[in-house]
């Protein structure tokens, strides 16, 4: 052993992790804007340069409220946010009320393979702050491509998928399940730590 | 002033060869009447087969059959000269095509920008090699002397009049660019070097030879200025590449396309402008050309990007018939404003700026696939948004959902819970799309929060118009 590496550094870099929930968020990650979620996630926020999945049962249960604070802070600091084939029209009034700067928002209408291609291009280019995609049919391989593209372009990637996909394995760094009845958030996978055992109550209601 | 002369010894051959995929294939250029075709120029591979310029085509075919032929086209040579002059215009404001197959450019005033001459010269050579043109370069204080030096050797440089005369003095008379009659006369008189000519008394030279001899000698030594017509760049870019065979696949069109876009970029750089809209014409044997318009959101001139974009458009195009020639035409050349870039980039891997990415996406997905989002000052939800990121002008209003359904759907659920409302939206009587609705925030049994309305005066089911996501 020629060099001595401090244990904190290893833990901070998440090369070594302890089998218990990290109590103090180290702040290395991008804050979600929700305190209850930041406290539960290793690193205290969205994993940077990685893919996060949000699995939702139905529309209208807070799937955008989960992300709006993130998008707001990104767009206000001048970063571009791209929505790829969103399921409905974003209502400008609501998005603007949530603090999102609409001038930094771009929407791409594409389907199938084109949507995947567009998502990958946006992530890989590194010119976007966050890329949100609603993929109709995404298999393990395409998700892995997105994950690699997000790492290449150092971009936050979010994929919205139906809740039925929760049982299938996925290469995403973080997987969240949004339940509507009761309204709660479950972390089923997070890289660099054990997922919290109990569901998180949604604190924005 | 310092003048650089760039001699293009194989201009015709280079011009033909740069459209061919394989430069090592033997190639000859033919000239002359159809009865007696003569080899005008040969490339090194053809020379190795024993072919020589001046040979007749029948003699060449008696030697070997393994060579390709092309027409020696004077119009094409003129086009290439113009193209290269346009390229050189990027380095100097004074470019002249005074001598055939030669570029003259004034370099003294460009040295401040392009560095000392060795570095400048290396750059010129690198760019000419990238454009695939053989060249020789020489520099002298006056254009005529530069032309003579480039005849003698490559890379010669005379920085002032004295050095120039030292270099010129030992040159043989037949290399000076004098008329053949005068050259022969000098040789027969035993005057073989310029030094001997200059030693002669001027008045006897003037008496015994035509006036242009003395005039030429004075021009060489810089005592008499040479009037030059300077190059003025063209206002539009219009270049055509004729293909050697009928092309039916997109793949085979990419090679000429790459050349065309690189030429366009070179042209734009020397005009210091960008291109926003250009047209690619695919010419067929019969019928009208296929036209592929390429439009960009802002003026650009990066060769790689122009190629990628045109390629994206081309691959979407169905070819109705085999293609014989490709032509690229750009008429609108707006001013190019480079983007501002941060000195310290927050994301080091940012390898493609948003503008480029946007064009790339548009090229593949279509012009309408990518849009922004803006608000409009209208209370009707279906008219409150616009596909364009304008500066937001928002009316104060009640709660609005994150998602708006493009078509309202009837909500047939027994256990709807009304959370708030009604909020009446009544507007649009002036444009015929009158709307009178009472909006409610509702919650379904599954916990979804929606935004639903009922037209005023009806008692049908609530119509769902949005989701509070």
XYZ file of C-alpha atoms in Angstrom:
674
model
C 0.000 0.000 0.000
C 1.771 3.071 -1.177
C -0.946 5.599 -0.677
C -3.373 6.041 2.133
C -6.890 6.924 1.115
C -9.175 8.431 3.689
C -12.331 6.433 4.235
C -14.570 9.511 4.013
C -13.283 10.225 0.554
C -14.093 6.724 -0.591
C -17.540 6.944 0.903
C -18.119 10.354 -0.612
C -17.062 9.098 -4.000
C -19.475 6.223 -3.401
C -16.896 3.568 -4.143
C -17.532 2.067 -0.766
C -20.878 2.270 0.906
C -22.152 1.236 4.221
C -25.117 -0.985 4.612
C -27.214 1.642 6.323
C -29.009 4.664 5.081
C -26.708 7.643 4.797
C -28.088 10.067 7.296
C -26.436 13.297 6.195
C -26.693 14.161 2.524
C -23.269 15.096 1.271
C -24.698 17.483 -1.316
C -22.754 15.998 -4.190
C -25.869 15.450 -6.252
C -28.364 17.780 -7.818
C -30.971 18.726 -5.245
C -34.504 17.648 -6.072
C -35.932 20.708 -4.373
C -37.955 18.489 -2.011
C -36.411 18.130 1.417
C -38.014 14.812 2.206
C -36.647 13.335 -1.007
C -33.188 14.860 -0.695
C -32.910 13.374 2.779
C -33.798 9.924 1.512
C -31.520 9.777 -1.517
C -27.795 9.010 -1.278
C -25.869 12.117 -2.207
C -28.873 14.270 -1.432
C -30.537 14.539 -4.807
C -30.772 13.333 -8.364
C -27.696 11.418 -9.474
C -25.746 13.713 -11.770
C -24.974 12.471 -15.257
C -27.242 9.491 -14.935
C -30.661 8.228 -15.806
C -33.470 8.424 -13.254
C -36.737 6.643 -13.818
C -40.106 7.797 -12.570
C -42.734 5.068 -12.698
C -46.268 6.378 -12.494
C -49.578 4.584 -12.241
C -51.682 7.238 -13.952
C -51.471 10.860 -15.039
C -52.393 13.605 -12.609
C -50.803 12.261 -9.445
C -47.978 14.742 -9.073
C -45.506 13.397 -11.581
C -44.553 16.899 -12.725
C -44.674 18.448 -9.253
C -41.899 16.011 -8.420
C -39.644 17.553 -11.079
C -40.786 21.159 -11.341
C -38.412 22.520 -8.661
C -35.488 20.881 -10.479
C -36.588 22.221 -13.853
C -37.198 25.652 -12.359
C -33.708 25.934 -10.908
C -32.153 24.620 -14.123
C -34.023 26.950 -16.454
C -33.530 29.981 -14.258
C -29.784 29.391 -14.334
C -29.967 29.338 -18.140
C -29.830 25.612 -18.784
C -32.012 24.108 -21.460
C -34.669 21.537 -20.640
C -35.969 19.257 -23.372
C -39.243 17.323 -23.214
C -39.359 14.412 -25.614
C -42.817 13.289 -26.736
C -44.732 14.435 -23.645
C -48.141 12.704 -23.286
C -50.129 15.964 -23.288
C -49.607 19.644 -23.944
C -47.727 21.418 -21.175
C -49.936 24.258 -19.939
C -47.699 27.356 -20.020
C -49.460 29.050 -17.119
C -48.907 26.150 -14.742
C -45.307 25.557 -15.772
C -44.548 29.222 -15.453
C -46.226 29.382 -12.046
C -43.980 26.523 -10.963
C -41.002 28.739 -11.733
C -39.960 27.190 -15.054
C -38.566 29.713 -17.520
C -40.479 28.794 -20.666
C -37.845 30.293 -22.936
C -35.447 27.521 -21.928
C -37.982 24.794 -22.625
C -37.993 22.807 -25.855
C -40.444 20.145 -26.881
C -39.686 17.404 -29.359
C -42.550 15.474 -30.906
C -41.343 12.117 -32.091
C -42.329 8.534 -31.621
C -40.802 5.116 -31.371
C -37.212 4.890 -32.404
C -37.032 8.565 -33.339
C -37.914 9.557 -29.780
C -35.146 7.360 -28.440
C -32.714 8.715 -30.986
C -33.635 12.290 -30.096
C -33.247 11.586 -26.380
C -29.852 10.063 -26.934
C -28.697 12.950 -29.120
C -29.839 15.542 -26.588
C -28.139 13.732 -23.727
C -24.943 13.081 -25.600
C -24.568 16.646 -26.851
C -24.135 17.987 -23.354
C -25.931 21.195 -24.266
C -29.045 20.471 -22.212
C -29.489 20.699 -18.470
C -32.105 17.987 -18.285
C -33.826 15.719 -20.765
C -37.259 14.319 -19.895
C -38.575 11.537 -22.059
C -41.807 9.626 -22.157
C -40.879 6.401 -23.834
C -43.745 4.219 -24.962
C -41.777 1.047 -25.370
C -38.312 1.107 -23.912
C -36.411 -2.097 -23.419
C -33.370 -2.772 -21.327
C -30.996 -2.014 -24.183
C -32.445 1.367 -25.036
C -32.447 2.396 -21.381
C -28.831 1.395 -21.126
C -28.071 3.547 -24.158
C -29.754 6.494 -22.464
C -27.787 5.859 -19.291
C -24.495 5.829 -21.220
C -25.503 8.947 -23.160
C -26.354 10.758 -19.931
C -22.959 9.847 -18.514
C -21.211 11.014 -21.710
C -22.974 14.346 -21.870
C -23.043 14.916 -18.094
C -26.752 15.590 -18.256
C -29.675 14.808 -15.964
C -31.898 12.278 -17.684
C -35.428 11.417 -16.614
C -37.574 8.718 -18.111
C -41.286 8.484 -17.337
C -42.577 4.943 -17.617
C -45.682 3.042 -16.558
C -45.715 1.511 -13.124
C -45.962 -1.997 -14.519
C -42.283 -1.728 -15.439
C -41.306 -1.649 -11.759
C -40.825 -5.402 -11.698
C -38.475 -5.413 -14.682
C -34.823 -4.696 -14.011
C -33.433 -1.463 -15.345
C -29.971 0.101 -15.711
C -31.187 3.452 -14.353
C -29.245 4.886 -11.427
C -32.407 5.827 -9.563
C -35.903 4.366 -9.788
C -38.868 6.019 -8.128
C -42.414 4.720 -8.037
C -45.152 7.280 -7.615
C -48.286 5.789 -6.071
C -51.589 7.591 -6.168
C -53.603 5.709 -3.572
C -52.198 6.394 -0.982
C -50.135 9.260 -2.354
C -46.595 8.164 -1.685
C -43.201 7.776 -3.275
C -41.209 4.584 -3.173
C -37.536 4.370 -3.995
C -36.925 0.933 -5.457
C -33.365 1.439 -6.556
C -30.710 3.994 -5.904
C -27.118 3.596 -6.847
C -24.719 4.136 -3.991
C -26.977 3.257 -1.105
C -29.757 1.069 0.109
C -33.199 2.281 -0.900
C -35.224 3.534 2.068
C -37.267 0.697 3.467
C -40.520 2.579 3.927
C -42.363 4.693 1.354
C -42.033 8.457 1.596
C -45.160 10.452 2.164
C -45.543 13.184 -0.412
C -44.910 16.405 1.419
C -46.159 18.836 -1.190
C -49.873 18.335 -0.647
C 4.718 45.012 -50.504
C 5.373 41.308 -50.725
C 3.672 39.201 -53.310
C 3.164 35.476 -53.077
C 2.651 33.573 -56.263
C 0.971 30.179 -56.012
C 1.457 28.145 -59.156
C -0.998 25.323 -59.741
C 0.915 23.042 -62.081
C -1.824 20.424 -62.416
C -4.943 22.497 -62.073
C -6.951 20.662 -64.725
C -5.982 17.232 -63.395
C -6.567 18.171 -59.757
C -9.937 19.652 -60.611
C -11.062 16.423 -62.262
C -9.468 14.144 -59.704
C -11.007 15.646 -56.634
C -14.392 14.353 -57.807
C -13.066 10.844 -58.126
C -13.028 8.473 -55.224
C -9.755 6.750 -56.122
C -6.854 9.102 -56.935
C -4.469 6.226 -57.728
C -6.458 5.122 -60.725
C -4.686 6.031 -64.018
C -6.434 9.017 -65.569
C -5.754 11.094 -68.672
C -7.371 14.298 -69.873
C -8.172 14.463 -73.588
C -8.229 17.432 -75.887
C -8.452 18.090 -79.626
C -10.867 17.315 -82.417
C -12.939 14.106 -82.363
C -10.830 12.711 -85.236
C -7.573 13.168 -83.393
C -7.818 13.032 -79.659
C -4.641 14.038 -77.864
C -3.617 13.422 -74.271
C -3.402 16.818 -72.629
C -2.531 15.816 -69.088
C -1.790 12.550 -67.292
C -1.685 11.720 -63.608
C 1.294 9.916 -61.973
C -0.379 6.517 -62.185
C -0.951 7.000 -65.903
C 2.589 8.258 -66.353
C 3.839 5.033 -64.787
C 1.986 3.156 -67.540
C 4.053 5.024 -70.107
C 1.475 7.599 -71.151
C 2.724 11.103 -71.920
C 1.046 14.413 -72.666
C 0.979 15.065 -76.405
C 0.435 11.416 -77.291
C -2.570 10.652 -79.442
C -5.323 8.618 -77.879
C -4.857 5.784 -80.388
C -1.176 5.568 -79.525
C -2.022 5.500 -75.834
C -4.614 2.786 -76.347
C -2.064 0.772 -78.287
C 0.127 0.855 -75.168
C -2.502 -0.016 -72.585
C -6.219 0.001 -72.003
C -6.228 0.278 -68.253
C -6.823 4.007 -67.849
C -9.773 6.291 -67.433
C -10.328 9.348 -69.584
C -11.939 12.699 -69.003
C -12.413 15.843 -71.016
C -9.879 18.668 -70.693
C -12.440 21.316 -69.936
C -11.314 24.949 -70.139
C -14.525 26.196 -68.523
C -13.894 23.909 -65.565
C -10.342 25.226 -65.209
C -11.689 28.762 -65.170
C -14.177 27.725 -62.471
C -11.439 26.218 -60.353
C -9.342 29.344 -60.722
C -12.268 31.399 -59.490
C -12.818 28.972 -56.625
C -9.180 29.137 -55.559
C -9.153 32.900 -55.854
C -12.139 32.951 -53.530
C -10.222 30.736 -51.132
C -7.141 32.996 -51.298
C -9.365 35.992 -50.695
C -9.644 34.738 -47.148
C -5.962 35.498 -46.658
C -5.466 38.722 -48.537
C -7.566 41.563 -49.847
C -5.503 41.764 -53.035
C -5.804 38.567 -55.022
C -5.261 38.503 -58.739
C -5.554 35.945 -61.513
C -3.309 37.980 -63.783
C -1.264 34.979 -64.879
C -3.024 31.813 -66.025
C -3.043 28.959 -63.503
C -1.451 31.228 -60.908
C -2.752 32.989 -57.853
C -1.088 36.242 -56.910
C -1.710 37.526 -53.444
C -0.292 40.410 -51.489
C 0.951 38.943 -48.212
C 2.844 41.717 -46.445
C -0.304 43.227 -44.975
C -1.586 39.798 -43.914
C 1.517 38.852 -41.958
C 0.272 40.629 -38.848
C -2.748 38.350 -38.718
C -1.376 35.076 -39.988
C 1.981 35.184 -38.266
C 5.475 35.257 -39.774
C 5.790 34.017 -43.349
C 6.944 30.432 -42.582
C 3.846 29.832 -40.492
C 1.607 31.568 -43.009
C 3.127 29.549 -45.817
C 2.639 26.300 -43.917
C -1.010 27.160 -43.457
C -1.492 27.961 -47.137
C 0.143 24.698 -48.092
C -1.891 22.699 -45.595
C -5.166 24.146 -46.846
C -4.255 23.654 -50.497
C -3.283 20.068 -49.782
C -6.576 19.556 -47.977
C -8.378 20.937 -51.015
C -6.295 18.451 -53.066
C -4.446 20.897 -55.316
C -0.783 20.526 -56.242
C 1.005 23.819 -55.779
C 4.303 25.724 -55.707
C 4.750 28.935 -53.761
C 7.277 31.747 -54.067
C 7.445 35.231 -52.588
C 8.980 38.372 -54.052
C 8.585 42.133 -53.647
C 6.713 42.403 -56.937
C 4.220 40.100 -58.656
C 6.184 39.572 -61.864
C 9.290 38.478 -59.980
C 7.215 36.131 -57.829
C 5.852 34.556 -61.004
C 9.396 34.029 -62.315
C 10.651 32.593 -59.006
C 7.821 30.096 -58.786
C 8.798 28.866 -62.230
C 12.267 28.119 -60.942
C 11.551 26.410 -57.672
C 9.200 25.821 -54.771
C 9.394 27.768 -51.524
C 11.727 30.510 -52.753
C 11.524 33.800 -50.972
C 13.052 37.203 -51.707
C 12.195 39.656 -48.968
C 13.626 42.862 -50.507
C 14.809 44.233 -53.826
C 18.468 43.433 -53.253
C 17.867 39.805 -52.326
C 15.565 39.546 -55.298
C 18.183 40.745 -57.765
C 20.702 38.279 -56.299
C 18.258 35.456 -56.890
C 17.190 36.624 -60.320
C 20.648 37.435 -61.695
C 21.832 33.847 -62.366
C 18.516 32.770 -63.919
C 18.635 31.623 -67.531
C 16.985 33.966 -69.998
C 14.425 31.422 -71.190
C 12.962 31.212 -67.684
C 12.180 34.913 -67.471
C 8.821 34.894 -69.218
C 10.061 36.920 -72.207
C 8.480 36.393 -75.597
C 9.892 33.349 -77.458
C 11.308 35.539 -80.232
C 13.252 37.689 -77.789
C 14.454 34.633 -75.853
C 15.770 33.014 -79.015
C 17.453 36.237 -80.070
C 19.208 36.586 -76.699
C 20.322 32.970 -76.735
C 21.755 33.315 -80.223
C 23.654 36.398 -79.100
C 25.222 34.379 -76.283
C 23.290 36.179 -73.583
C 22.227 33.274 -71.371
C 21.661 34.799 -67.948
C 19.659 37.743 -66.691
C 22.831 39.162 -65.177
C 24.275 39.563 -68.710
C 21.120 41.305 -69.904
C 21.186 43.751 -67.027
C 24.829 44.547 -67.728
C 23.900 45.775 -71.219
C 23.353 49.510 -71.694
C 19.666 50.363 -71.573
C 19.634 52.511 -74.653
C 21.083 49.766 -76.843
C 18.568 47.261 -75.440
C 15.803 49.722 -76.236
C 17.139 50.247 -79.706
C 17.705 46.627 -80.669
C 14.699 44.898 -79.086
C 10.956 45.458 -78.923
C 9.780 47.821 -76.203
C 8.201 45.057 -74.119
C 11.589 43.477 -73.388
C 12.787 46.493 -71.453
C 9.348 46.915 -69.928
C 9.393 43.314 -68.708
C 12.889 43.655 -67.254
C 11.828 46.818 -65.396
C 8.758 45.074 -64.055
C 10.893 42.195 -62.811
C 13.245 44.487 -60.936
C 10.329 46.420 -59.504
C 11.100 49.730 -61.195
C 7.860 49.628 -63.100
C 4.575 48.669 -61.447
C 2.393 45.964 -62.897
C -1.283 46.829 -63.244
C -3.359 43.963 -61.870
C -7.054 43.201 -62.037
C -8.054 42.159 -58.558
C -10.422 39.354 -57.798
C -13.905 40.296 -56.604
C -15.775 37.429 -54.942
C -19.047 36.249 -56.451
C -22.338 37.086 -54.791
C -23.881 33.628 -54.910
C -22.523 30.150 -54.473
C -23.453 27.778 -57.258
C -21.338 24.694 -57.820
C -22.129 21.588 -59.749
C -20.482 18.178 -59.753
C -21.143 15.896 -62.653
C -21.087 12.235 -61.713
C -19.378 9.723 -63.941
C -22.181 7.214 -63.803
C -25.825 7.084 -62.894
C -26.159 7.000 -59.146
C -29.181 5.339 -57.622
C -28.269 5.160 -53.945
C -27.893 7.821 -51.312
C -24.591 6.375 -50.161
C -22.859 7.144 -53.451
C -24.068 10.738 -53.316
C -22.400 11.397 -49.983
C -18.887 11.737 -51.392
C -19.717 14.555 -53.851
C -21.979 16.054 -51.225
C -19.120 16.266 -48.742
C -17.035 18.075 -51.366
C -19.843 20.507 -52.108
C -20.499 21.408 -48.499
C -16.762 21.789 -47.804
C -16.510 24.138 -50.795
C -19.517 26.050 -49.578
C -17.931 26.429 -46.149
C -14.652 27.640 -47.703
C -16.573 30.142 -49.779
C -18.556 31.369 -46.776
C -15.440 31.748 -44.662
C -13.811 34.010 -47.214
C -16.927 36.133 -47.554
C -17.318 36.150 -43.788
C -20.958 35.255 -44.108
C -23.105 32.291 -43.232
C -25.809 30.387 -45.021
C -29.346 30.023 -43.833
C -31.094 28.516 -46.806
C -29.675 26.586 -49.708
C -30.892 24.124 -52.295
C -29.427 20.859 -53.419
C -30.371 19.980 -56.998
C -30.188 16.381 -58.151
C -30.165 16.307 -61.930
C -31.698 13.382 -63.804
C -31.457 12.283 -67.405
C -35.087 13.091 -68.065
C -37.514 15.201 -66.152
C -37.070 18.044 -63.758
C -34.351 18.154 -61.117
C -35.123 16.917 -57.658
C -34.721 19.873 -55.377
C -33.898 19.448 -51.721
C -34.215 22.721 -49.855
C -32.234 22.929 -46.635
C -33.220 25.592 -44.161
C -31.519 26.497 -40.919
C -32.758 28.538 -38.035
C -29.666 30.719 -37.923
C -26.768 31.409 -40.245
C -24.061 28.731 -40.049
C -20.867 27.885 -41.867
C -19.287 24.900 -40.167
C -18.474 22.346 -42.912
C -19.167 19.275 -40.779
C -22.502 20.609 -39.665
C -23.602 21.636 -43.154
C -22.742 18.163 -44.392
C -24.601 16.402 -41.574
C -27.696 18.496 -42.145
C -27.763 18.070 -45.892
C -27.167 14.387 -45.447
C -30.123 14.160 -43.080
C -32.376 15.826 -45.643
C -30.991 13.794 -48.496
C -31.597 10.490 -46.762
C -35.270 11.345 -46.379
C -35.613 12.030 -50.079
C -36.874 9.364 -52.450
C -34.826 9.335 -55.625
C -37.309 9.187 -58.522
C -34.611 8.401 -61.106
C -30.840 7.874 -61.229
C -28.831 11.004 -60.552
C -26.375 12.367 -63.108
C -25.147 15.512 -61.405
C -25.379 17.275 -58.090
C -25.585 21.022 -57.773
C -25.550 23.152 -54.672
C -26.962 26.629 -54.852
C -26.933 29.209 -52.071
C -28.320 32.650 -52.808
C -29.108 34.115 -49.417
C -25.921 34.663 -47.479
C -26.699 36.528 -44.287
C -24.074 37.847 -41.931
C -22.562 35.196 -39.729
C -22.388 36.019 -36.044
C -20.391 33.493 -34.059
C -21.951 32.408 -30.814
C -20.669 33.701 -27.562
C -19.003 31.014 -25.576
C -18.166 30.902 -21.944
C -14.500 31.033 -21.168
C -14.973 28.578 -18.350
C -17.461 26.032 -19.455
C -19.372 24.477 -16.659
C -19.701 21.189 -18.434
C -16.385 20.188 -19.951
C -17.818 17.527 -22.226
C -20.121 19.937 -23.993
C -19.121 18.917 -27.445
C -22.111 20.091 -29.430
C -23.757 23.461 -28.863
C -27.527 23.629 -28.692
C -27.851 25.396 -32.061
C -26.101 22.523 -33.813
C -28.099 19.930 -31.936
C -31.317 21.730 -32.826
C -30.479 21.696 -36.530
C -29.545 18.045 -36.337
C -32.833 17.118 -34.725
C -34.792 19.206 -37.206
C -32.984 17.607 -40.116
C -33.986 14.123 -39.059
C -37.363 14.613 -37.416
C -38.732 17.379 -39.597
C -39.037 21.121 -39.182
C -42.142 20.970 -37.007
C -41.006 18.272 -34.608
C -39.027 20.618 -32.438
C -40.673 23.651 -30.906
C -40.695 25.830 -27.864
C -43.543 26.716 -25.565
C -44.975 30.131 -24.950
C -48.032 31.626 -23.331
C -50.684 33.685 -25.051
C -52.868 36.261 -23.444
C -56.101 34.350 -23.806
C -58.279 32.805 -21.127
C -59.460 29.934 -23.289
C -57.179 27.018 -22.376
C -56.888 25.701 -25.919
C -55.656 29.119 -27.005
C -53.481 29.932 -24.039
C -50.369 28.356 -25.509
C -48.278 28.776 -28.607
C -45.574 26.635 -30.196
C -42.978 29.301 -29.908
C -40.959 30.551 -27.002
C -41.982 34.157 -26.790
C -41.500 36.238 -23.726
C -44.261 35.156 -21.376
C -47.170 37.508 -20.895
C -49.354 35.775 -18.366
C -52.773 36.755 -17.142
C -53.452 36.204 -13.475
C -55.827 33.296 -13.094
C -56.899 30.407 -10.921
C -55.185 27.038 -10.654
C -54.117 25.631 -13.979
C -53.127 22.028 -14.677
C -49.662 20.987 -15.813
C -50.988 18.917 -18.674
C -53.650 20.077 -21.067
C -55.490 17.421 -23.060
C -55.674 18.283 -26.729
C -59.253 16.934 -26.894
C -61.509 17.119 -23.820
C -62.718 13.685 -22.742
C -65.969 12.895 -20.933
C -65.360 11.804 -17.334
C -67.716 8.935 -16.652
C -66.896 8.159 -13.058
C -69.438 7.941 -10.304
C -67.277 8.867 -7.338
C -65.756 12.133 -8.518
C -64.846 14.482 -5.743
C -64.977 18.169 -6.567
C -62.101 19.903 -4.815
C -62.778 23.443 -5.929
C -64.765 25.411 -8.431
C -66.544 26.386 -10.401
C -64.371 28.893 -12.175
C -66.153 30.333 -15.160
C -64.228 30.932 -18.362
C -66.255 32.889 -20.844
C -64.473 34.390 -23.782
C -64.094 34.420 -27.512
C -67.461 35.838 -28.626
C -65.606 38.060 -31.086
C -63.883 35.371 -33.132
C -66.668 32.841 -33.471
C -65.161 30.341 -31.023
C -67.283 31.338 -28.129
C -66.548 29.463 -24.934
C -68.736 29.441 -21.829
C -67.565 26.855 -19.368
C -67.492 26.184 -15.633
C -64.229 24.573 -14.612
C -63.788 22.366 -11.542
C -60.775 20.771 -9.938
C -61.802 17.159 -9.430
C -60.254 14.090 -7.888
C -60.911 10.618 -9.186
C -61.177 7.553 -7.072
C -57.645 6.558 -8.107
C -56.300 9.777 -6.616
C -55.714 11.638 -9.865
C -56.421 15.326 -9.864
C -58.014 16.617 -13.014
C -59.377 19.801 -14.429
C -62.823 19.301 -15.872
C -65.572 21.514 -17.150
C -69.184 21.511 -18.044
C -70.501 23.917 -20.679
C -72.812 26.460 -19.104
C -76.418 25.396 -19.459
C -75.744 21.711 -20.032
C -76.050 18.903 -17.514
C -74.055 16.228 -19.292
C -70.958 14.587 -17.838
C -67.947 16.674 -16.889
C -65.401 16.967 -19.654
C -61.812 16.367 -18.564
C -59.475 19.007 -19.959
C -56.250 18.604 -18.019
C -54.308 16.819 -15.305
C -52.735 18.456 -12.305
C -49.544 16.559 -12.757
